[in-house]
mmCIF file of N, CA and C in Angstrom:
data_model
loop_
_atom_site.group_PDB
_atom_site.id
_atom_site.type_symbol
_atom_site.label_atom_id
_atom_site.label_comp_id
_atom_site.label_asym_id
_atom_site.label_seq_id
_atom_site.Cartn_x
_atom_site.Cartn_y
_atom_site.Cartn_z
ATOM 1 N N UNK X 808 -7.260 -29.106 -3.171
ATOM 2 C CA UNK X 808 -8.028 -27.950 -2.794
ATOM 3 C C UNK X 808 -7.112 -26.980 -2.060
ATOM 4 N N UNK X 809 -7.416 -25.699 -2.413
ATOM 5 C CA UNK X 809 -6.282 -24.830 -1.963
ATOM 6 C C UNK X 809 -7.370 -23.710 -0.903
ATOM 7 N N UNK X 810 -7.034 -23.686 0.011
ATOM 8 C CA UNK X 810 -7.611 -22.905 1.409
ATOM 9 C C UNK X 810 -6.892 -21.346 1.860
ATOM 10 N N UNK X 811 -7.700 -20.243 1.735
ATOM 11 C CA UNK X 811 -7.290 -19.622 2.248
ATOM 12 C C UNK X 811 -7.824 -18.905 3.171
ATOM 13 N N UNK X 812 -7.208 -18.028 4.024
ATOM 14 C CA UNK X 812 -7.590 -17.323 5.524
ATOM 15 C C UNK X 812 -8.537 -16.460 5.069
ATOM 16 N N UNK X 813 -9.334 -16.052 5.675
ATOM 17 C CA UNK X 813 -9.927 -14.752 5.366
ATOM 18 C C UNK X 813 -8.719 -13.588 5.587
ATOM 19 N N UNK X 814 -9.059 -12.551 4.765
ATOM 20 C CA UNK X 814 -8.027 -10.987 4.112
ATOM 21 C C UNK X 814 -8.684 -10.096 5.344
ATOM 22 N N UNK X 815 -7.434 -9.556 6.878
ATOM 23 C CA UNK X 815 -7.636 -9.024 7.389
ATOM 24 C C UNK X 815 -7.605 -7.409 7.184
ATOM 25 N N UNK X 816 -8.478 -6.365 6.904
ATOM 26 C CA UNK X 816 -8.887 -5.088 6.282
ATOM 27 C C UNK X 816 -7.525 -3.955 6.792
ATOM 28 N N UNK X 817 -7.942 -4.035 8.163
ATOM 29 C CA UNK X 817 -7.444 -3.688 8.954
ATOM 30 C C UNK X 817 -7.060 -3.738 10.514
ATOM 31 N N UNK X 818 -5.973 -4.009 10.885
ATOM 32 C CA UNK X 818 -5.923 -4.420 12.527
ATOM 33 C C UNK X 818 -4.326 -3.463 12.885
ATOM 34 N N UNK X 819 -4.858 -3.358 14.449
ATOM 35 C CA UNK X 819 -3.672 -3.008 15.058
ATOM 36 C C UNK X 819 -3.033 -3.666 15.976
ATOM 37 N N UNK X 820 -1.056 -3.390 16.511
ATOM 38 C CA UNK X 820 -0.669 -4.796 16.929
ATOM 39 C C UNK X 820 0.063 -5.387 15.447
ATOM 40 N N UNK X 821 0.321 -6.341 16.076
ATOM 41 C CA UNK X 821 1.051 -7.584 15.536
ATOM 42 C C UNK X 821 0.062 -8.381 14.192
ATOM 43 N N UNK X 822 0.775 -7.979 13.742
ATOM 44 C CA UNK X 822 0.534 -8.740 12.313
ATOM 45 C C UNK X 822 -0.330 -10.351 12.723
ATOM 46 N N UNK X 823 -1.382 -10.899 12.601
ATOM 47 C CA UNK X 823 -2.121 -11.904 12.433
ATOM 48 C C UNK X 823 -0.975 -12.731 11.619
ATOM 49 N N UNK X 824 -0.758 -14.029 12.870
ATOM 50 C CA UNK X 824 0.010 -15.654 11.412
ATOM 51 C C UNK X 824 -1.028 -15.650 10.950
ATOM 52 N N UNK X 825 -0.685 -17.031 9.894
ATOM 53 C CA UNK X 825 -1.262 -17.416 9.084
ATOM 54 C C UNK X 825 -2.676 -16.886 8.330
ATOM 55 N N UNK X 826 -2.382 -15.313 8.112
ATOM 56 C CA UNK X 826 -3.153 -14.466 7.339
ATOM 57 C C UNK X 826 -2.321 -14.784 5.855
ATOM 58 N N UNK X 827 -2.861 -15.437 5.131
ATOM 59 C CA UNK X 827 -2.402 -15.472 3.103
ATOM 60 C C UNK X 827 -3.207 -14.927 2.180
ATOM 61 N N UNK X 828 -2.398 -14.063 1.470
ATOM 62 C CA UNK X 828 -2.832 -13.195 0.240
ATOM 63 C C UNK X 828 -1.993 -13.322 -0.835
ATOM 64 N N UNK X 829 -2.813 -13.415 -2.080
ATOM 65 C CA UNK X 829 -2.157 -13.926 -3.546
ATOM 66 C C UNK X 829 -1.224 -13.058 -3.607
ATOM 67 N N UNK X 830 0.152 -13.556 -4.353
ATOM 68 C CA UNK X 830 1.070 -12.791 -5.074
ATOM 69 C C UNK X 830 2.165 -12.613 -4.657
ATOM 70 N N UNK X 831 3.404 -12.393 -4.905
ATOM 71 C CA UNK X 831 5.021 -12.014 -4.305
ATOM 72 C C UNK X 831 5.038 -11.046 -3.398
ATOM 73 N N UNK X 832 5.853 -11.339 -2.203
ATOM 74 C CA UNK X 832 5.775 -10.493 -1.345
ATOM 75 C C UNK X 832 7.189 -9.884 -1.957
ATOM 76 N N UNK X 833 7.183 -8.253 -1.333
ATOM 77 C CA UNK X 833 8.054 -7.490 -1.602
ATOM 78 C C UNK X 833 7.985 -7.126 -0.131
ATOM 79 N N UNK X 834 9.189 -6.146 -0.310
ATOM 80 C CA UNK X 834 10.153 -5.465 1.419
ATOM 81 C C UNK X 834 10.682 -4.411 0.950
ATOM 82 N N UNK X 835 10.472 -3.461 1.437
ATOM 83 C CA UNK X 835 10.902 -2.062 1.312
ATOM 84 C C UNK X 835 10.656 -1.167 2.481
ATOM 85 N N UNK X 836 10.795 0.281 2.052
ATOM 86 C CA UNK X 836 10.399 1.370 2.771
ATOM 87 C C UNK X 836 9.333 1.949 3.258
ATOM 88 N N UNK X 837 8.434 2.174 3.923
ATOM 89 C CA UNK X 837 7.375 2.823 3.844
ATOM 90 C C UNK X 837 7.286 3.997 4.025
ATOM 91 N N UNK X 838 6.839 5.052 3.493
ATOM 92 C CA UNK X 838 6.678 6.411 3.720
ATOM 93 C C UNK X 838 5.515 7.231 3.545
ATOM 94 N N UNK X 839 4.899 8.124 4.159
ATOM 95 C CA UNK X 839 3.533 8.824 3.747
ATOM 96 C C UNK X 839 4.010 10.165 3.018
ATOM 97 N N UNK X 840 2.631 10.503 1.897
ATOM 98 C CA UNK X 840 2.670 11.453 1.146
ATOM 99 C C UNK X 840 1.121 12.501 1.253
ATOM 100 N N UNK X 841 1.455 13.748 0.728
ATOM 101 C CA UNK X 841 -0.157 14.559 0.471
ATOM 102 C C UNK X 841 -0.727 13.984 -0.349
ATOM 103 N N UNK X 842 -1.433 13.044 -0.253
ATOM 104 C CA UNK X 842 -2.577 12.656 -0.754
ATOM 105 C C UNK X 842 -3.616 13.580 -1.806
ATOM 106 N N UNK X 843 -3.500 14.584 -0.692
ATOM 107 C CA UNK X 843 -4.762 15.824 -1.640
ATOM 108 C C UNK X 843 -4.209 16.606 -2.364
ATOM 109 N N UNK X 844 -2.914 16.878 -2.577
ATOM 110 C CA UNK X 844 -1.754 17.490 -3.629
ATOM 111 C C UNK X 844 -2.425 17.859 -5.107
ATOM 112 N N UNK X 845 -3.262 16.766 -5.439
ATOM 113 C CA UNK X 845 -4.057 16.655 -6.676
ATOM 114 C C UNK X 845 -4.585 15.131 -7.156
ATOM 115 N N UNK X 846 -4.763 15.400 -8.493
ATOM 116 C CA UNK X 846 -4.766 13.805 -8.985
ATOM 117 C C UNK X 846 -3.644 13.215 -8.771
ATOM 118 N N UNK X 847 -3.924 11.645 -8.447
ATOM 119 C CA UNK X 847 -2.515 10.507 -8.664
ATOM 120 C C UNK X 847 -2.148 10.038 -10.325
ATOM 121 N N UNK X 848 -1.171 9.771 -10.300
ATOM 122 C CA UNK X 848 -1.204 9.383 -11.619
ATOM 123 C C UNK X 848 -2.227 8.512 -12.285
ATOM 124 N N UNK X 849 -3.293 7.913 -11.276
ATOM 125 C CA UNK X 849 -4.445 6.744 -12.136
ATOM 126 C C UNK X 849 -5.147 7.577 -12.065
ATOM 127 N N UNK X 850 -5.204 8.936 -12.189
ATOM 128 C CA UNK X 850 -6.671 9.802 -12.017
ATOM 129 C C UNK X 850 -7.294 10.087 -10.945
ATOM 130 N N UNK X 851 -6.902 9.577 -9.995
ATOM 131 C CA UNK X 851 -7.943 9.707 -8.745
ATOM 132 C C UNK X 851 -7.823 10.964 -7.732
ATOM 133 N N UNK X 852 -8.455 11.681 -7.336
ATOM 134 C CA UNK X 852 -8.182 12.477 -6.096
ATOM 135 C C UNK X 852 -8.898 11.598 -4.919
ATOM 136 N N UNK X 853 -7.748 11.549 -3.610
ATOM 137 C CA UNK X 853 -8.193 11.077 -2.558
ATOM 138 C C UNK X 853 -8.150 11.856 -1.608
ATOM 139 N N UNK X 854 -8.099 11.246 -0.301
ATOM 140 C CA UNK X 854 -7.592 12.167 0.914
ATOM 141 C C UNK X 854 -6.818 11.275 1.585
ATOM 142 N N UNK X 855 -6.402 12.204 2.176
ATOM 143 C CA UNK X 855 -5.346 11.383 3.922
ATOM 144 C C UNK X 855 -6.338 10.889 4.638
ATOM 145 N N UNK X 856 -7.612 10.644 4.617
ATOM 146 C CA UNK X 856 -8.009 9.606 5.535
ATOM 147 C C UNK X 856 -8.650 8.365 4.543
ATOM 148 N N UNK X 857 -8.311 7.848 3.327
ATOM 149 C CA UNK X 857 -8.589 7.015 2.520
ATOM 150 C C UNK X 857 -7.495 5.789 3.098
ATOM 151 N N UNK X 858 -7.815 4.689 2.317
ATOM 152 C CA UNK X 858 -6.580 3.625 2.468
ATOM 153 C C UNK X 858 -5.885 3.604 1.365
ATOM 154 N N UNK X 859 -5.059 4.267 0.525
ATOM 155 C CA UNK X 859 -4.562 4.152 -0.462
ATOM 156 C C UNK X 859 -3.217 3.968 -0.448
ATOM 157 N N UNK X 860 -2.164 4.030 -1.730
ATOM 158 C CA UNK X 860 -0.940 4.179 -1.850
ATOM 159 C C UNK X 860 -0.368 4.317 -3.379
ATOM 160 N N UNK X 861 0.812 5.091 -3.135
ATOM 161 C CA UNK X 861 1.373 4.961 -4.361
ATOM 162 C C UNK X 861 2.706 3.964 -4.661
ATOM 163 N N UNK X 862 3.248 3.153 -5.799
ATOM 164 C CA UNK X 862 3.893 2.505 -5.994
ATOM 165 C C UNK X 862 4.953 2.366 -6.243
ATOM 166 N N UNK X 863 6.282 2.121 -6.116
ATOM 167 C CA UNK X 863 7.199 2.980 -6.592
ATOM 168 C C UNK X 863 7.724 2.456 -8.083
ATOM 169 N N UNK X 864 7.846 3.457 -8.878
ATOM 170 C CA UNK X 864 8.183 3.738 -10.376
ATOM 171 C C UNK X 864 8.136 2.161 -11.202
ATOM 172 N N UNK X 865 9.387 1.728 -10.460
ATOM 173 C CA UNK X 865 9.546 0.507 -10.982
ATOM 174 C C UNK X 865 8.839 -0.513 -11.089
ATOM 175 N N UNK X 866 7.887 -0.857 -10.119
ATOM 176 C CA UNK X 866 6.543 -1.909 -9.989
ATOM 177 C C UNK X 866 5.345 -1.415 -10.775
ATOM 178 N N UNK X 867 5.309 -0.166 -10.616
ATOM 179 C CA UNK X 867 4.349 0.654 -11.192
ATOM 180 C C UNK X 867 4.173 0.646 -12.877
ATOM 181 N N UNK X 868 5.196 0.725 -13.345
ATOM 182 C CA UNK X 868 5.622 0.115 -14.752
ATOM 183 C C UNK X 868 4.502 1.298 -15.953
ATOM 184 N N UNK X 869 4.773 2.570 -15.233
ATOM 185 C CA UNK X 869 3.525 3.343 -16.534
ATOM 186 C C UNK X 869 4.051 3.157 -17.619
ATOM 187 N N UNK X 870 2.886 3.640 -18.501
ATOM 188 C CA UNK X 870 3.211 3.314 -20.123
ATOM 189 C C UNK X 870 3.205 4.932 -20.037
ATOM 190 N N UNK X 871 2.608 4.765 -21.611
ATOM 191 C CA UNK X 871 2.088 6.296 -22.575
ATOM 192 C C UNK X 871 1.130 7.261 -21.627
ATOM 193 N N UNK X 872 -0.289 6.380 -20.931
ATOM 194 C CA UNK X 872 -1.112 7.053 -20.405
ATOM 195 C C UNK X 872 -1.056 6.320 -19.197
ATOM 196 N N UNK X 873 -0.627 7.237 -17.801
ATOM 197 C CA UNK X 873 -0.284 6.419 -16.517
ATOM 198 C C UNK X 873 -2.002 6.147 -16.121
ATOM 199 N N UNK X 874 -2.928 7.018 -16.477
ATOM 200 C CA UNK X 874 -4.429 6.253 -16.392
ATOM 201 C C UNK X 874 -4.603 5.009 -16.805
ATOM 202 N N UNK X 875 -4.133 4.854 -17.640
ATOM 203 C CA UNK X 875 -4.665 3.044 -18.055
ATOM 204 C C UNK X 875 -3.926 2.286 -17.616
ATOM 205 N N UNK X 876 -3.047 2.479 -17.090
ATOM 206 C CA UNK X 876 -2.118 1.423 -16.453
ATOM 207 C C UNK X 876 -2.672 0.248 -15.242
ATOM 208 N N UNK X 877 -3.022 -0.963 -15.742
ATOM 209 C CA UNK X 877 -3.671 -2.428 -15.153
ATOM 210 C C UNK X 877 -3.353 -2.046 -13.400
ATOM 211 N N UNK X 878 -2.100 -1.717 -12.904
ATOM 212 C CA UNK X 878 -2.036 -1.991 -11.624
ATOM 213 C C UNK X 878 -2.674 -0.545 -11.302
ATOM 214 N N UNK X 879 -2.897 0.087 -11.475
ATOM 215 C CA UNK X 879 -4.321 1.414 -11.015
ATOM 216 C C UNK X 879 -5.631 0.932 -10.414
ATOM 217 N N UNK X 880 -5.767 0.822 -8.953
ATOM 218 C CA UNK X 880 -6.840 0.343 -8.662
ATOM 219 C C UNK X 880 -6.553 -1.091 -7.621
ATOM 220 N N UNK X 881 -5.633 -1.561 -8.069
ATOM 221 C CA UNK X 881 -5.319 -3.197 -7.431
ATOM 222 C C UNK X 881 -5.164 -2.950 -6.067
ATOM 223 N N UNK X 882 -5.319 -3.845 -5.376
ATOM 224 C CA UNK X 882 -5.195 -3.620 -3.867
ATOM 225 C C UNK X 882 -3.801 -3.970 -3.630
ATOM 226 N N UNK X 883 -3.148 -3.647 -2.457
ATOM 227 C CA UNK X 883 -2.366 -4.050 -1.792
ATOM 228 C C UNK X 883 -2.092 -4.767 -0.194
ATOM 229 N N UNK X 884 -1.926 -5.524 0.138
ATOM 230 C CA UNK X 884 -2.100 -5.821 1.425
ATOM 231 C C UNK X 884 -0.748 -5.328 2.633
ATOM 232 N N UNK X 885 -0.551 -4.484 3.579
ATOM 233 C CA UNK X 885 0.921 -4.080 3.586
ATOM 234 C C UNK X 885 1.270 -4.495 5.192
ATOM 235 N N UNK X 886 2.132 -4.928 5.446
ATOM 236 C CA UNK X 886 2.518 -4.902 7.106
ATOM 237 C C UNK X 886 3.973 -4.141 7.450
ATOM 238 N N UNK X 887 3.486 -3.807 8.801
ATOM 239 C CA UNK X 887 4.675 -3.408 9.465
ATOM 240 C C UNK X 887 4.519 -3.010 10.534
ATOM 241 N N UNK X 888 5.430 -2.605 11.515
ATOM 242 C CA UNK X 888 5.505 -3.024 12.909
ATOM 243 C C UNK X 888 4.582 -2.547 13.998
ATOM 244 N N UNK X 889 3.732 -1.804 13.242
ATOM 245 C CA UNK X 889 2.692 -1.343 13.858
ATOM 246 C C UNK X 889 0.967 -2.375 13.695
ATOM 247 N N UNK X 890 0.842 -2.780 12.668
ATOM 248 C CA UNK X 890 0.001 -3.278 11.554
ATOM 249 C C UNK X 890 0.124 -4.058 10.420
ATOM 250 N N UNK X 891 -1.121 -4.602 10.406
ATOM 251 C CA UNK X 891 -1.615 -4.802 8.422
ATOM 252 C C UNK X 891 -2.912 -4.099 8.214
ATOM 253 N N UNK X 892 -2.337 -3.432 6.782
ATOM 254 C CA UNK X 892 -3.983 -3.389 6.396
ATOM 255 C C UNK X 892 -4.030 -3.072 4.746
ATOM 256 N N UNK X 893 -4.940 -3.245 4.089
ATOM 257 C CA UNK X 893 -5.181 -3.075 2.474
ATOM 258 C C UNK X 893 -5.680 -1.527 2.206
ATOM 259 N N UNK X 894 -5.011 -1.736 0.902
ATOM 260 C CA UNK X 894 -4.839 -0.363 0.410
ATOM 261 C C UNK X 894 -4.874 -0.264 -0.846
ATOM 262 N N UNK X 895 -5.467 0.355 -1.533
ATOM 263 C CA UNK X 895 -5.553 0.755 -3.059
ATOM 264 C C UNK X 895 -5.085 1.411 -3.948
ATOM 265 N N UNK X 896 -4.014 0.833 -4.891
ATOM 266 C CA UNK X 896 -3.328 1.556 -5.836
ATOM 267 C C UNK X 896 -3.408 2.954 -6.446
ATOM 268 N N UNK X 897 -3.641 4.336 -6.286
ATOM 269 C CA UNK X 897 -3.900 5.051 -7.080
ATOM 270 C C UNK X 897 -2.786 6.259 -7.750
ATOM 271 N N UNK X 898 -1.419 5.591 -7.722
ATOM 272 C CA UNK X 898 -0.776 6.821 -7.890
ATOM 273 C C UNK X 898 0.628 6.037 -8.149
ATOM 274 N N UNK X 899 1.461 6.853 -8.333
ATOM 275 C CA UNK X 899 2.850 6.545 -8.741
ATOM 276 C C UNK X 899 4.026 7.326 -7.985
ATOM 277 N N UNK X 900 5.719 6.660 -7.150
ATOM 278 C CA UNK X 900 5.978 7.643 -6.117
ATOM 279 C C UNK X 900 7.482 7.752 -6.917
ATOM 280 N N UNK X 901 7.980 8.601 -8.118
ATOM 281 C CA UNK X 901 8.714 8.489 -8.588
ATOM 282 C C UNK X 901 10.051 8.139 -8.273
ATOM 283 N N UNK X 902 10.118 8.993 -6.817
ATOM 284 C CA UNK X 902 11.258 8.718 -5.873
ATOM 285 C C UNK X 902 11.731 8.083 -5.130
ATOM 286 N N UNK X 903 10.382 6.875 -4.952
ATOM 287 C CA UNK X 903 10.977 5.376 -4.045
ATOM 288 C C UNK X 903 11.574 4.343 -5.100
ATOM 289 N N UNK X 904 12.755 3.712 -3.929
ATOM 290 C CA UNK X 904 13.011 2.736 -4.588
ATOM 291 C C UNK X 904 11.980 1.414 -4.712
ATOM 292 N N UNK X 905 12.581 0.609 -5.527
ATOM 293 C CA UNK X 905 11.441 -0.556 -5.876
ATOM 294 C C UNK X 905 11.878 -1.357 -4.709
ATOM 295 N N UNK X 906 10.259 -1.745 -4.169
ATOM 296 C CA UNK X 906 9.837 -2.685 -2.970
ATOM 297 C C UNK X 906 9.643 -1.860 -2.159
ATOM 298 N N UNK X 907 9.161 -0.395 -2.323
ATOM 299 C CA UNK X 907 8.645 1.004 -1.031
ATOM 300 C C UNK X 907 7.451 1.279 -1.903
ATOM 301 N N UNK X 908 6.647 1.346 -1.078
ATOM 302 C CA UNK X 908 5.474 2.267 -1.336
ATOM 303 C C UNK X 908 5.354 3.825 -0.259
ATOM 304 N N UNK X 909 4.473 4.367 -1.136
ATOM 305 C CA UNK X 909 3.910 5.788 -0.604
ATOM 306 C C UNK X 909 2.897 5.921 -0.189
ATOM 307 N N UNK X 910 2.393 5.982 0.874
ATOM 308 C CA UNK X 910 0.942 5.334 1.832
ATOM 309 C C UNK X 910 0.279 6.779 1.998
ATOM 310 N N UNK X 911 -0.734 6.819 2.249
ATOM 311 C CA UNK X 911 -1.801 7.927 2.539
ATOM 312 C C UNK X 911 -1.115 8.302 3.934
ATOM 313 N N UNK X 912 -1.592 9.274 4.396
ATOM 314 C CA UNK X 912 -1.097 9.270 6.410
ATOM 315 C C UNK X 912 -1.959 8.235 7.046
ATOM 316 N N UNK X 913 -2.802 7.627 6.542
ATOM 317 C CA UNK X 913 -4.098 7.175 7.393
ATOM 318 C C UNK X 913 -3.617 5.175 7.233
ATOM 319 N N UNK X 914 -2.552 4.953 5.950
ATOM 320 C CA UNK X 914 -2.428 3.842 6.095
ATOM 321 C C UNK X 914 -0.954 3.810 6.721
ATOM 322 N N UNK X 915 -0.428 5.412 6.680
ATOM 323 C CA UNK X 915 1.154 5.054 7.474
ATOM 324 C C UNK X 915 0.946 4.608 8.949
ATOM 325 N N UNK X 916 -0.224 5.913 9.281
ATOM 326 C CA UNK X 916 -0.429 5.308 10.948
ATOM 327 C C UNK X 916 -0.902 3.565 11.492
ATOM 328 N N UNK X 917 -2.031 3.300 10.044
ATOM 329 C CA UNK X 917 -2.144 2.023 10.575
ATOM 330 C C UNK X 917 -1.008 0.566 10.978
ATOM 331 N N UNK X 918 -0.118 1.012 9.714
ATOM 332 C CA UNK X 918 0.933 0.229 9.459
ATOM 333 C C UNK X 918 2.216 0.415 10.427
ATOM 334 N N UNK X 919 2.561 1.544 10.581
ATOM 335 C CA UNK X 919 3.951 2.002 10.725
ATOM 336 C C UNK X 919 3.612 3.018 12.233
ATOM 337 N N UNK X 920 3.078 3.481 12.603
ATOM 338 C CA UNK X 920 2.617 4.683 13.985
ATOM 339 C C UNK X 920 2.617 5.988 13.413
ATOM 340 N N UNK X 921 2.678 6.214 14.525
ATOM 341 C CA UNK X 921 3.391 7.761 14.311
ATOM 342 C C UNK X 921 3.843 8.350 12.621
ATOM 343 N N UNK X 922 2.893 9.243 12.358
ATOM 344 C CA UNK X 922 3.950 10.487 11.208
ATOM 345 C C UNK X 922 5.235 10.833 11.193
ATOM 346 N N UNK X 923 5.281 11.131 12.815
ATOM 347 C CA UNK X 923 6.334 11.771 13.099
ATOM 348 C C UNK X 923 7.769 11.005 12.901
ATOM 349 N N UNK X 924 7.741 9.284 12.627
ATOM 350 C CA UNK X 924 8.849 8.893 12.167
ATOM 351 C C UNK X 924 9.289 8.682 10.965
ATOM 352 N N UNK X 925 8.267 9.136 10.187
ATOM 353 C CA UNK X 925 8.531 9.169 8.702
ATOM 354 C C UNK X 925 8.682 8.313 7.725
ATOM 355 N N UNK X 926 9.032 7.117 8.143
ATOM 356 C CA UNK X 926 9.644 5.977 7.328
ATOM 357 C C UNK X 926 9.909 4.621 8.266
ATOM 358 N N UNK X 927 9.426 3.702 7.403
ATOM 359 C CA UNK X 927 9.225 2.425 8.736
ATOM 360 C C UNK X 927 9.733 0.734 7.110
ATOM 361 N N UNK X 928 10.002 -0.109 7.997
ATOM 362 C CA UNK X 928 9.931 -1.198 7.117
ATOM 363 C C UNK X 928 9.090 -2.002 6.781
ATOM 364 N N UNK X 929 8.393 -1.954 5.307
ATOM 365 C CA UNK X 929 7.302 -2.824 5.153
ATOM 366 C C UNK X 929 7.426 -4.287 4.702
ATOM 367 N N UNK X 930 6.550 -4.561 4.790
ATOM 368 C CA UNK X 930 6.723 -5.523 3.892
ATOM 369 C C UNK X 930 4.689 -6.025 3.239
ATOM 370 N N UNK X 931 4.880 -6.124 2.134
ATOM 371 C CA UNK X 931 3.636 -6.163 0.982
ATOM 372 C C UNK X 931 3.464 -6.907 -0.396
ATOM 373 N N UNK X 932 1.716 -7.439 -0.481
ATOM 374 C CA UNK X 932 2.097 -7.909 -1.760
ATOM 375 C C UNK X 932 0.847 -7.013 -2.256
ATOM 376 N N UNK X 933 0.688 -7.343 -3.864
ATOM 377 C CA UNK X 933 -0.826 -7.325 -4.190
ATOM 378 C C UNK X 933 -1.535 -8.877 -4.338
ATOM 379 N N UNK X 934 -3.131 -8.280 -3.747
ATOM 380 C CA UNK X 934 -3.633 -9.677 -3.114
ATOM 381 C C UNK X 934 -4.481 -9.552 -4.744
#
């Protein structure tokens, strides 16, 4: 029998031990983007106070139509030195390298603080 923690949404502080969520963890960059710019590449318009993110190129893996693309929609679970919290696929960040995502402002602050530093170290899987 395989046991897992309950999936913390959102918290601030120090990352919760023994919080487990399905899938490979990755380590990268974190950075926030305009959100309201327009549609993301899965179609969606959001805002900066949503929990979302975009993926970078390489994980993201678009085809022909970046709408149909399977990881559109998937959650993500993300930490860093500020936080964890989940977040929802809706977009693509052409310019990160692979293992960075592109966070709403609303999941940079949860995760990472401050705007004003721009870029923090994450680390994330999809749950």
């Amino acid at each position: 029998m395989t046991y897992s923690a309950p999936l913390i949404l959102q918290r601030r502080g120090r990352p919760q031990k023994g919080v487990r969520v399905n899938g490979k963890n990755f380590s990268g960059s974190g950075t926030f983007y305009d959100v309201e710019v327009g549609s993301g590449s899965c179609g969606d318009y959001d805002s900066s106070a949503d929990l979302v993110v975009a993926v970078n190129k390489a994980q993201m893996a678009n085809g022909p139509n970046p709408n149909n693309n399977p990881t559109c929609q998937k959650t993500v679970y993300i930490t860093g030195n500020m936080g964890s919290t989940s977040a929802r696929v809706v977009d693509t960040c052409p310019s990160c390298a692979k293992g960075a995502l592109d966070m709403s402002p609303k999941v940079f602050e949860l995760v990472c603080g401050n705007l004003a530093i721009g870029v923090c170290t994450i680390n994330w899987n999809f749950t």
